[in-house]
């Protein structure tokens, strides 16, 4: 039996979002917000369900943000599947409003005249070292979306752990009155983290892709078994990815609290293993906190 859910309000302007949310706030309802770039998969829908447990009303946004893509990246090709996304949101049943702005709504002075962000050095490390300006662009859009939606809780996915850490830092540094909740990564049965970019994989590449998660899992197992030569573990992990046909951007063992390199041997449960690798047209990222089972 399928349950019919009411369609969420579909809003295209900042003003319409503010009007709706201010009514909820006046009624003392809390708002949990899930920003997305659309092409929704089960991972996004799990974040919406988490948001429904974190606030009285859930708002999702769908906006492919141009400022977080580099000049040779996939902004133009990024999958835009708005009709399917709205249907998936309706079916999940817990979302009160979906904000689908255009670029002019988010950047009213135009991209060239827009106020930009310069995040701290972590933004130029790990993924940021391979995608210059990416996290500054993420901050530019998340700050604007938070100012428009004014949620009580912001819900982000743990797959983008560096994004989570940097957005939390922005919120703390700019004294933004919002709490952050992080939802666990949702995986396919073979371990591959769900991602909108998985659809770029050919069937052959898709068959190789789970090696990313398997490699992180074996680094995690080695750390839990007491291995402490982090550089050797990272090198062996990169070789394994290369042997499987992936081109690793990095494999890194970091402190989970701030993603800094551990200065000395740390307790395994304080660490996280992160990796990014290119496979055909896709750039896959994943991470495993060592303390989590
Ligand atoms: O994680 C994403 O999908 C994006 O980086 C976000 C947070 C929606 C900002 O565009």
PDB file of C-alpha atoms and ligand atoms in Angstrom:
ATOM      1  CA  UNK A   1       0.000   0.000   0.000  1.00  0.00           C
ATOM      2  CA  UNK A   2       1.421   3.435  -0.854  1.00  0.00           C
ATOM      3  CA  UNK A   3       0.734   6.375   1.401  1.00  0.00           C
ATOM      4  CA  UNK A   4      -0.262   9.641  -0.284  1.00  0.00           C
ATOM      5  CA  UNK A   5       1.520  12.677   1.076  1.00  0.00           C
ATOM      6  CA  UNK A   6       0.636  16.309   0.509  1.00  0.00           C
ATOM      7  CA  UNK A   7       2.996  18.025  -1.925  1.00  0.00           C
ATOM      8  CA  UNK A   8       5.423  20.382  -0.176  1.00  0.00           C
ATOM      9  CA  UNK A   9       5.203  24.097  -0.930  1.00  0.00           C
ATOM     10  CA  UNK A  10       7.382  24.877  -3.954  1.00  0.00           C
ATOM     11  CA  UNK A  11       9.065  28.268  -3.555  1.00  0.00           C
ATOM     12  CA  UNK A  12      11.332  30.119  -5.951  1.00  0.00           C
ATOM     13  CA  UNK A  13      12.078  33.395  -4.168  1.00  0.00           C
ATOM     14  CA  UNK A  14      13.846  34.351  -0.961  1.00  0.00           C
ATOM     15  CA  UNK A  15      10.857  36.519  -0.053  1.00  0.00           C
ATOM     16  CA  UNK A  16       8.428  33.584  -0.328  1.00  0.00           C
ATOM     17  CA  UNK A  17      10.674  31.432   1.868  1.00  0.00           C
ATOM     18  CA  UNK A  18      10.964  34.175   4.483  1.00  0.00           C
ATOM     19  CA  UNK A  19       7.177  34.699   4.546  1.00  0.00           C
ATOM     20  CA  UNK A  20       6.478  31.003   5.055  1.00  0.00           C
ATOM     21  CA  UNK A  21       9.196  30.420   7.631  1.00  0.00           C
ATOM     22  CA  UNK A  22       8.365  33.537   9.634  1.00  0.00           C
ATOM     23  CA  UNK A  23       4.801  32.213  10.048  1.00  0.00           C
ATOM     24  CA  UNK A  24       6.162  28.959  11.444  1.00  0.00           C
ATOM     25  CA  UNK A  25       8.541  30.775  13.733  1.00  0.00           C
ATOM     26  CA  UNK A  26       5.714  32.987  15.006  1.00  0.00           C
ATOM     27  CA  UNK A  27       3.899  29.753  15.918  1.00  0.00           C
ATOM     28  CA  UNK A  28       7.078  28.670  17.784  1.00  0.00           C
ATOM     29  CA  UNK A  29       7.827  25.891  15.327  1.00  0.00           C
ATOM     30  CA  UNK A  30      11.467  24.997  14.696  1.00  0.00           C
ATOM     31  CA  UNK A  31      12.841  24.642  11.189  1.00  0.00           C
ATOM     32  CA  UNK A  32      15.387  22.085   9.977  1.00  0.00           C
ATOM     33  CA  UNK A  33      17.025  22.805   6.642  1.00  0.00           C
ATOM     34  CA  UNK A  34      18.627  20.405   4.132  1.00  0.00           C
ATOM     35  CA  UNK A  35      20.510  22.171   1.308  1.00  0.00           C
ATOM     36  CA  UNK A  36      21.085  20.074  -1.839  1.00  0.00           C
ATOM     37  CA  UNK A  37      22.082  20.444  -5.454  1.00  0.00           C
ATOM     38  CA  UNK A  38      19.293  18.081  -6.492  1.00  0.00           C
ATOM     39  CA  UNK A  39      19.524  14.771  -8.362  1.00  0.00           C
ATOM     40  CA  UNK A  40      18.351  13.335  -5.092  1.00  0.00           C
ATOM     41  CA  UNK A  41      19.179   9.820  -3.945  1.00  0.00           C
ATOM     42  CA  UNK A  42      18.452   7.844  -0.784  1.00  0.00           C
ATOM     43  CA  UNK A  43      21.239   9.691   1.048  1.00  0.00           C
ATOM     44  CA  UNK A  44      19.453  13.029   0.582  1.00  0.00           C
ATOM     45  CA  UNK A  45      16.112  11.533   1.575  1.00  0.00           C
ATOM     46  CA  UNK A  46      17.688  10.099   4.742  1.00  0.00           C
ATOM     47  CA  UNK A  47      18.871  13.648   5.549  1.00  0.00           C
ATOM     48  CA  UNK A  48      15.287  14.887   5.100  1.00  0.00           C
ATOM     49  CA  UNK A  49      14.093  12.203   7.536  1.00  0.00           C
ATOM     50  CA  UNK A  50      16.820  13.167  10.000  1.00  0.00           C
ATOM     51  CA  UNK A  51      15.746  16.798   9.613  1.00  0.00           C
ATOM     52  CA  UNK A  52      12.156  15.803  10.430  1.00  0.00           C
ATOM     53  CA  UNK A  53      13.402  14.419  13.752  1.00  0.00           C
ATOM     54  CA  UNK A  54      15.450  17.585  14.396  1.00  0.00           C
ATOM     55  CA  UNK A  55      12.783  20.229  13.710  1.00  0.00           C
ATOM     56  CA  UNK A  56       9.029  20.743  13.415  1.00  0.00           C
ATOM     57  CA  UNK A  57       9.220  21.800   9.755  1.00  0.00           C
ATOM     58  CA  UNK A  58      11.670  20.644   7.105  1.00  0.00           C
ATOM     59  CA  UNK A  59      12.824  22.882   4.270  1.00  0.00           C
ATOM     60  CA  UNK A  60      14.964  21.486   1.436  1.00  0.00           C
ATOM     61  CA  UNK A  61      16.690  23.535  -1.235  1.00  0.00           C
ATOM     62  CA  UNK A  62      17.678  22.451  -4.714  1.00  0.00           C
ATOM     63  CA  UNK A  63      20.249  24.739  -6.290  1.00  0.00           C
ATOM     64  CA  UNK A  64      23.256  23.854  -8.431  1.00  0.00           C
ATOM     65  CA  UNK A  65      25.612  26.499  -7.107  1.00  0.00           C
ATOM     66  CA  UNK A  66      27.910  27.883  -9.822  1.00  0.00           C
ATOM     67  CA  UNK A  67      30.465  29.369  -7.411  1.00  0.00           C
ATOM     68  CA  UNK A  68      31.546  25.993  -6.038  1.00  0.00           C
ATOM     69  CA  UNK A  69      32.522  24.591  -9.445  1.00  0.00           C
ATOM     70  CA  UNK A  70      35.923  25.226 -11.022  1.00  0.00           C
ATOM     71  CA  UNK A  71      36.169  26.380 -14.657  1.00  0.00           C
ATOM     72  CA  UNK A  72      36.884  22.829 -15.909  1.00  0.00           C
ATOM     73  CA  UNK A  73      34.381  21.093 -13.657  1.00  0.00           C
ATOM     74  CA  UNK A  74      30.918  19.713 -14.315  1.00  0.00           C
ATOM     75  CA  UNK A  75      28.664  22.726 -13.564  1.00  0.00           C
ATOM     76  CA  UNK A  76      27.028  22.531 -16.998  1.00  0.00           C
ATOM     77  CA  UNK A  77      26.738  18.730 -16.968  1.00  0.00           C
ATOM     78  CA  UNK A  78      25.664  18.383 -13.327  1.00  0.00           C
ATOM     79  CA  UNK A  79      22.462  16.283 -13.426  1.00  0.00           C
ATOM     80  CA  UNK A  80      19.360  18.465 -13.091  1.00  0.00           C
ATOM     81  CA  UNK A  81      16.332  16.255 -12.429  1.00  0.00           C
ATOM     82  CA  UNK A  82      13.885  18.606 -10.784  1.00  0.00           C
ATOM     83  CA  UNK A  83      10.651  16.713 -11.630  1.00  0.00           C
ATOM     84  CA  UNK A  84      11.997  13.426 -10.215  1.00  0.00           C
ATOM     85  CA  UNK A  85      13.448  15.254  -7.208  1.00  0.00           C
ATOM     86  CA  UNK A  86      10.115  16.886  -6.356  1.00  0.00           C
ATOM     87  CA  UNK A  87       8.362  13.538  -6.678  1.00  0.00           C
ATOM     88  CA  UNK A  88      10.921  11.856  -4.376  1.00  0.00           C
ATOM     89  CA  UNK A  89      10.517  14.666  -1.827  1.00  0.00           C
ATOM     90  CA  UNK A  90       6.731  14.375  -1.958  1.00  0.00           C
ATOM     91  CA  UNK A  91       6.940  10.603  -1.501  1.00  0.00           C
ATOM     92  CA  UNK A  92       9.211  10.836   1.546  1.00  0.00           C
ATOM     93  CA  UNK A  93       6.421  12.817   3.128  1.00  0.00           C
ATOM     94  CA  UNK A  94       8.248  14.892   5.764  1.00  0.00           C
ATOM     95  CA  UNK A  95       9.264  18.011   3.820  1.00  0.00           C
ATOM     96  CA  UNK A  96       7.109  21.116   4.232  1.00  0.00           C
ATOM     97  CA  UNK A  97       8.774  23.325   1.613  1.00  0.00           C
ATOM     98  CA  UNK A  98      11.258  23.081  -1.238  1.00  0.00           C
ATOM     99  CA  UNK A  99      13.209  26.175  -2.252  1.00  0.00           C
ATOM    100  CA  UNK A 100      14.290  26.102  -5.900  1.00  0.00           C
ATOM    101  CA  UNK A 101      15.885  29.478  -6.637  1.00  0.00           C
ATOM    102  CA  UNK A 102      17.625  30.601  -9.800  1.00  0.00           C
ATOM    103  CA  UNK A 103      21.130  32.071  -9.833  1.00  0.00           C
ATOM    104  CA  UNK A 104      19.848  35.680  -9.726  1.00  0.00           C
ATOM    105  CA  UNK A 105      17.831  34.941  -6.603  1.00  0.00           C
ATOM    106  CA  UNK A 106      20.898  33.695  -4.711  1.00  0.00           C
ATOM    107  CA  UNK A 107      23.413  36.151  -6.198  1.00  0.00           C
ATOM    108  CA  UNK A 108      21.274  39.272  -6.768  1.00  0.00           C
ATOM    109  CA  UNK A 109      24.248  41.450  -7.785  1.00  0.00           C
ATOM    110  CA  UNK A 110      25.478  38.900 -10.343  1.00  0.00           C
ATOM    111  CA  UNK A 111      28.300  36.407  -9.902  1.00  0.00           C
ATOM    112  CA  UNK A 112      31.082  38.883 -10.697  1.00  0.00           C
ATOM    113  CA  UNK A 113      29.792  41.434  -8.188  1.00  0.00           C
ATOM    114  CA  UNK A 114      28.878  38.945  -5.477  1.00  0.00           C
ATOM    115  CA  UNK A 115      30.419  38.976  -2.017  1.00  0.00           C
ATOM    116  CA  UNK A 116      32.764  36.014  -1.751  1.00  0.00           C
ATOM    117  CA  UNK A 117      34.280  34.123   1.112  1.00  0.00           C
ATOM    118  CA  UNK A 118      37.854  33.207   1.935  1.00  0.00           C
ATOM    119  CA  UNK A 119      37.780  30.242   4.262  1.00  0.00           C
ATOM    120  CA  UNK A 120      40.697  29.242   6.517  1.00  0.00           C
ATOM    121  CA  UNK A 121      43.575  27.030   5.255  1.00  0.00           C
ATOM    122  CA  UNK A 122      41.691  23.715   5.679  1.00  0.00           C
ATOM    123  CA  UNK A 123      39.670  24.847   2.637  1.00  0.00           C
ATOM    124  CA  UNK A 124      42.799  24.505   0.489  1.00  0.00           C
ATOM    125  CA  UNK A 125      43.745  21.078   1.836  1.00  0.00           C
ATOM    126  CA  UNK A 126      42.394  17.598   0.898  1.00  0.00           C
ATOM    127  CA  UNK A 127      39.578  18.192  -1.647  1.00  0.00           C
ATOM    128  CA  UNK A 128      40.346  21.924  -1.619  1.00  0.00           C
ATOM    129  CA  UNK A 129      43.867  21.247  -2.927  1.00  0.00           C
ATOM    130  CA  UNK A 130      42.336  19.627  -6.017  1.00  0.00           C
ATOM    131  CA  UNK A 131      39.332  21.949  -6.378  1.00  0.00           C
ATOM    132  CA  UNK A 132      40.653  25.496  -5.826  1.00  0.00           C
ATOM    133  CA  UNK A 133      37.945  27.827  -4.492  1.00  0.00           C
ATOM    134  CA  UNK A 134      35.408  25.017  -4.088  1.00  0.00           C
ATOM    135  CA  UNK A 135      34.810  25.475  -0.366  1.00  0.00           C
ATOM    136  CA  UNK A 136      34.772  29.276  -0.646  1.00  0.00           C
ATOM    137  CA  UNK A 137      31.894  28.767  -3.115  1.00  0.00           C
ATOM    138  CA  UNK A 138      30.150  26.342  -0.756  1.00  0.00           C
ATOM    139  CA  UNK A 139      30.402  28.919   2.041  1.00  0.00           C
ATOM    140  CA  UNK A 140      29.080  31.650  -0.286  1.00  0.00           C
ATOM    141  CA  UNK A 141      25.916  29.685  -1.004  1.00  0.00           C
ATOM    142  CA  UNK A 142      25.359  28.087   2.415  1.00  0.00           C
ATOM    143  CA  UNK A 143      25.651  31.469   4.143  1.00  0.00           C
ATOM    144  CA  UNK A 144      23.084  32.987   1.760  1.00  0.00           C
ATOM    145  CA  UNK A 145      20.724  30.011   2.119  1.00  0.00           C
ATOM    146  CA  UNK A 146      20.968  30.162   5.917  1.00  0.00           C
ATOM    147  CA  UNK A 147      20.203  33.893   5.836  1.00  0.00           C
ATOM    148  CA  UNK A 148      17.135  33.229   3.676  1.00  0.00           C
ATOM    149  CA  UNK A 149      15.754  30.147   5.439  1.00  0.00           C
ATOM    150  CA  UNK A 150      16.878  31.126   8.974  1.00  0.00           C
ATOM    151  CA  UNK A 151      16.608  27.542  10.239  1.00  0.00           C
ATOM    152  CA  UNK A 152      17.143  26.321  13.771  1.00  0.00           C
ATOM    153  CA  UNK A 153      19.060  23.294  12.491  1.00  0.00           C
ATOM    154  CA  UNK A 154      21.159  22.771   9.372  1.00  0.00           C
ATOM    155  CA  UNK A 155      21.427  19.132   8.239  1.00  0.00           C
ATOM    156  CA  UNK A 156      24.486  18.045   6.248  1.00  0.00           C
ATOM    157  CA  UNK A 157      25.746  14.670   5.040  1.00  0.00           C
ATOM    158  CA  UNK A 158      28.881  13.106   6.504  1.00  0.00           C
ATOM    159  CA  UNK A 159      30.102  11.958   3.074  1.00  0.00           C
ATOM    160  CA  UNK A 160      31.204  15.572   2.545  1.00  0.00           C
ATOM    161  CA  UNK A 161      33.058  15.656   5.860  1.00  0.00           C
ATOM    162  CA  UNK A 162      35.435  18.478   4.932  1.00  0.00           C
ATOM    163  CA  UNK A 163      32.411  20.554   3.895  1.00  0.00           C
ATOM    164  CA  UNK A 164      30.754  19.762   7.254  1.00  0.00           C
ATOM    165  CA  UNK A 165      33.836  20.869   9.214  1.00  0.00           C
ATOM    166  CA  UNK A 166      34.269  24.074   7.207  1.00  0.00           C
ATOM    167  CA  UNK A 167      30.579  25.021   7.325  1.00  0.00           C
ATOM    168  CA  UNK A 168      30.561  24.431  11.082  1.00  0.00           C
ATOM    169  CA  UNK A 169      33.608  26.676  11.324  1.00  0.00           C
ATOM    170  CA  UNK A 170      31.911  29.400   9.251  1.00  0.00           C
ATOM    171  CA  UNK A 171      28.815  29.235  11.459  1.00  0.00           C
ATOM    172  CA  UNK A 172      30.882  29.488  14.647  1.00  0.00           C
ATOM    173  CA  UNK A 173      33.177  32.212  13.305  1.00  0.00           C
ATOM    174  CA  UNK A 174      30.318  34.358  11.965  1.00  0.00           C
ATOM    175  CA  UNK A 175      28.154  33.787  15.083  1.00  0.00           C
ATOM    176  CA  UNK A 176      25.334  32.399  12.972  1.00  0.00           C
ATOM    177  CA  UNK A 177      22.431  31.240  15.157  1.00  0.00           C
ATOM    178  CA  UNK A 178      22.039  27.730  13.771  1.00  0.00           C
ATOM    179  CA  UNK A 179      22.916  24.253  15.017  1.00  0.00           C
ATOM    180  CA  UNK A 180      24.428  21.644  12.692  1.00  0.00           C
ATOM    181  CA  UNK A 181      23.354  17.987  12.589  1.00  0.00           C
ATOM    182  CA  UNK A 182      25.308  15.533  10.462  1.00  0.00           C
ATOM    183  CA  UNK A 183      23.643  12.500   8.863  1.00  0.00           C
ATOM    184  CA  UNK A 184      25.593   9.266   8.318  1.00  0.00           C
ATOM    185  CA  UNK A 185      26.671   8.339   4.796  1.00  0.00           C
ATOM    186  CA  UNK A 186      24.174   6.112   3.002  1.00  0.00           C
ATOM    187  CA  UNK A 187      25.824   3.340   0.974  1.00  0.00           C
ATOM    188  CA  UNK A 188      24.943   0.945  -1.790  1.00  0.00           C
ATOM    189  CA  UNK A 189      24.980  -2.750  -0.793  1.00  0.00           C
ATOM    190  CA  UNK A 190      28.602  -3.054  -1.983  1.00  0.00           C
ATOM    191  CA  UNK A 191      29.776  -0.122   0.155  1.00  0.00           C
ATOM    192  CA  UNK A 192      29.892   2.631  -2.468  1.00  0.00           C
ATOM    193  CA  UNK A 193      28.789   5.900  -0.882  1.00  0.00           C
ATOM    194  CA  UNK A 194      25.695   7.289  -2.594  1.00  0.00           C
ATOM    195  CA  UNK A 195      26.450  10.352  -4.672  1.00  0.00           C
ATOM    196  CA  UNK A 196      24.794  12.196  -7.532  1.00  0.00           C
ATOM    197  CA  UNK A 197      28.072  11.829  -9.437  1.00  0.00           C
ATOM    198  CA  UNK A 198      27.900   8.005  -9.341  1.00  0.00           C
ATOM    199  CA  UNK A 199      25.682   8.300 -12.394  1.00  0.00           C
ATOM    200  CA  UNK A 200      28.749   9.355 -14.427  1.00  0.00           C
ATOM    201  CA  UNK A 201      30.203   5.829 -13.952  1.00  0.00           C
ATOM    202  CA  UNK A 202      30.075   3.312 -16.795  1.00  0.00           C
ATOM    203  CA  UNK A 203      29.049  -0.255 -15.769  1.00  0.00           C
ATOM    204  CA  UNK A 204      32.727  -1.303 -15.712  1.00  0.00           C
ATOM    205  CA  UNK A 205      33.701   1.706 -13.590  1.00  0.00           C
ATOM    206  CA  UNK A 206      30.730   1.111 -11.306  1.00  0.00           C
ATOM    207  CA  UNK A 207      32.034  -2.424 -10.673  1.00  0.00           C
ATOM    208  CA  UNK A 208      35.437  -1.001  -9.594  1.00  0.00           C
ATOM    209  CA  UNK A 209      34.087   1.917  -7.540  1.00  0.00           C
ATOM    210  CA  UNK A 210      33.465   0.022  -4.230  1.00  0.00           C
ATOM    211  CA  UNK A 211      37.249  -0.408  -3.890  1.00  0.00           C
ATOM    212  CA  UNK A 212      37.286   3.137  -2.497  1.00  0.00           C
ATOM    213  CA  UNK A 213      35.208   2.162   0.522  1.00  0.00           C
ATOM    214  CA  UNK A 214      36.994  -1.214   0.822  1.00  0.00           C
ATOM    215  CA  UNK A 215      40.361   0.564   0.903  1.00  0.00           C
ATOM    216  CA  UNK A 216      39.219   2.998   3.593  1.00  0.00           C
ATOM    217  CA  UNK A 217      37.831   0.063   5.585  1.00  0.00           C
ATOM    218  CA  UNK A 218      41.171  -1.764   5.476  1.00  0.00           C
ATOM    219  CA  UNK A 219      43.057   1.364   6.596  1.00  0.00           C
ATOM    220  CA  UNK A 220      40.566   1.721   9.430  1.00  0.00           C
ATOM    221  CA  UNK A 221      41.070  -1.962  10.380  1.00  0.00           C
ATOM    222  CA  UNK A 222      44.863  -1.517  10.361  1.00  0.00           C
ATOM    223  CA  UNK A 223      44.593   1.549  12.631  1.00  0.00           C
ATOM    224  CA  UNK A 224      42.316  -0.317  15.017  1.00  0.00           C
ATOM    225  CA  UNK A 225      44.834  -3.192  15.017  1.00  0.00           C
ATOM    226  CA  UNK A 226      47.504  -0.765  16.257  1.00  0.00           C
ATOM    227  CA  UNK A 227      49.280   0.280  13.023  1.00  0.00           C
ATOM    228  CA  UNK A 228      50.666   3.766  13.508  1.00  0.00           C
ATOM    229  CA  UNK A 229      52.811   4.410  10.416  1.00  0.00           C
ATOM    230  CA  UNK A 230      50.218   6.699   8.854  1.00  0.00           C
ATOM    231  CA  UNK A 231      52.320   7.602   5.816  1.00  0.00           C
ATOM    232  CA  UNK A 232      52.886   3.927   4.960  1.00  0.00           C
ATOM    233  CA  UNK A 233      49.170   3.173   5.296  1.00  0.00           C
ATOM    234  CA  UNK A 234      48.292   6.119   3.045  1.00  0.00           C
ATOM    235  CA  UNK A 235      50.847   5.047   0.415  1.00  0.00           C
ATOM    236  CA  UNK A 236      49.618   1.432   0.417  1.00  0.00           C
ATOM    237  CA  UNK A 237      46.011   2.625   0.117  1.00  0.00           C
ATOM    238  CA  UNK A 238      46.849   4.877  -2.865  1.00  0.00           C
ATOM    239  CA  UNK A 239      48.591   1.918  -4.580  1.00  0.00           C
ATOM    240  CA  UNK A 240      45.552  -0.278  -4.064  1.00  0.00           C
ATOM    241  CA  UNK A 241      43.295   2.359  -5.635  1.00  0.00           C
ATOM    242  CA  UNK A 242      45.661   2.777  -8.590  1.00  0.00           C
ATOM    243  CA  UNK A 243      45.789  -1.012  -9.132  1.00  0.00           C
ATOM    244  CA  UNK A 244      41.989  -1.015  -9.351  1.00  0.00           C
ATOM    245  CA  UNK A 245      42.075   1.677 -12.053  1.00  0.00           C
ATOM    246  CA  UNK A 246      41.244   4.704  -9.890  1.00  0.00           C
ATOM    247  CA  UNK A 247      43.383   7.850  -9.877  1.00  0.00           C
ATOM    248  CA  UNK A 248      43.597   8.914  -6.235  1.00  0.00           C
ATOM    249  CA  UNK A 249      43.743  12.645  -5.442  1.00  0.00           C
ATOM    250  CA  UNK A 250      44.566  11.756  -1.848  1.00  0.00           C
ATOM    251  CA  UNK A 251      44.197   9.201   0.903  1.00  0.00           C
ATOM    252  CA  UNK A 252      44.695  10.867   4.281  1.00  0.00           C
ATOM    253  CA  UNK A 253      44.540   9.877   7.920  1.00  0.00           C
ATOM    254  CA  UNK A 254      43.440  12.935   9.868  1.00  0.00           C
ATOM    255  CA  UNK A 255      42.109  13.974  13.259  1.00  0.00           C
ATOM    256  CA  UNK A 256      38.347  13.707  13.038  1.00  0.00           C
ATOM    257  CA  UNK A 257      37.753  16.820  15.160  1.00  0.00           C
ATOM    258  CA  UNK A 258      39.411  19.299  12.768  1.00  0.00           C
ATOM    259  CA  UNK A 259      40.837  17.224   9.869  1.00  0.00           C
ATOM    260  CA  UNK A 260      44.374  18.338  10.761  1.00  0.00           C
ATOM    261  CA  UNK A 261      47.191  15.798  10.275  1.00  0.00           C
ATOM    262  CA  UNK A 262      47.855  14.028  13.596  1.00  0.00           C
ATOM    263  CA  UNK A 263      51.049  15.573  15.040  1.00  0.00           C
ATOM    264  CA  UNK A 264      51.918  12.383  16.897  1.00  0.00           C
ATOM    265  CA  UNK A 265      50.458   8.906  17.151  1.00  0.00           C
ATOM    266  CA  UNK A 266      46.814   9.398  18.120  1.00  0.00           C
ATOM    267  CA  UNK A 267      44.188   7.089  19.561  1.00  0.00           C
ATOM    268  CA  UNK A 268      42.550   5.365  16.569  1.00  0.00           C
ATOM    269  CA  UNK A 269      39.098   6.547  17.636  1.00  0.00           C
ATOM    270  CA  UNK A 270      40.274  10.180  17.260  1.00  0.00           C
ATOM    271  CA  UNK A 271      41.071   9.609  13.594  1.00  0.00           C
ATOM    272  CA  UNK A 272      39.234   9.572  10.288  1.00  0.00           C
ATOM    273  CA  UNK A 273      40.418   8.175   6.956  1.00  0.00           C
ATOM    274  CA  UNK A 274      39.461  10.264   3.929  1.00  0.00           C
ATOM    275  CA  UNK A 275      39.990   9.713   0.225  1.00  0.00           C
ATOM    276  CA  UNK A 276      39.110  11.160  -3.155  1.00  0.00           C
ATOM    277  CA  UNK A 277      39.777   9.463  -6.462  1.00  0.00           C
ATOM    278  CA  UNK A 278      38.888   9.965 -10.075  1.00  0.00           C
ATOM    279  CA  UNK A 279      37.242   7.158 -11.991  1.00  0.00           C
ATOM    280  CA  UNK A 280      36.318   7.972 -15.567  1.00  0.00           C
ATOM    281  CA  UNK A 281      34.230  11.171 -15.513  1.00  0.00           C
ATOM    282  CA  UNK A 282      33.438  10.816 -11.799  1.00  0.00           C
ATOM    283  CA  UNK A 283      35.354  12.129  -8.828  1.00  0.00           C
ATOM    284  CA  UNK A 284      34.464   9.912  -5.867  1.00  0.00           C
ATOM    285  CA  UNK A 285      34.958  10.959  -2.248  1.00  0.00           C
ATOM    286  CA  UNK A 286      34.456   9.015   0.934  1.00  0.00           C
ATOM    287  CA  UNK A 287      35.587   8.900   4.552  1.00  0.00           C
ATOM    288  CA  UNK A 288      35.413   6.553   7.528  1.00  0.00           C
ATOM    289  CA  UNK A 289      35.744   7.803  11.079  1.00  0.00           C
ATOM    290  CA  UNK A 290      37.854   5.134  12.788  1.00  0.00           C
ATOM    291  CA  UNK A 291      35.868   5.205  16.018  1.00  0.00           C
ATOM    292  CA  UNK A 292      32.579   4.367  14.290  1.00  0.00           C
ATOM    293  CA  UNK A 293      31.477   0.800  13.553  1.00  0.00           C
TER     294      UNK A 293
HETATM  295  O1  LIG B   1      26.702  19.176  -0.508  1.00  0.00           O
HETATM  296  C1  LIG B   1      26.110  19.784  -1.436  1.00  0.00           C
HETATM  297  O2  LIG B   1      25.266  19.243  -2.144  1.00  0.00           O
HETATM  298  C2  LIG B   1      26.463  21.235  -1.692  1.00  0.00           C
HETATM  299  O3  LIG B   1      27.823  21.482  -1.506  1.00  0.00           O
HETATM  300  C3  LIG B   1      25.601  22.218  -0.880  1.00  0.00           C
HETATM  301  C4  LIG B   1      25.825  22.078   0.616  1.00  0.00           C
HETATM  302  C5  LIG B   1      24.124  21.981  -1.188  1.00  0.00           C
HETATM  303  C6  LIG B   1      25.945  23.652  -1.271  1.00  0.00           C
HETATM  304  O4  LIG B   1      25.738  23.878  -2.624  1.00  0.00           O
END
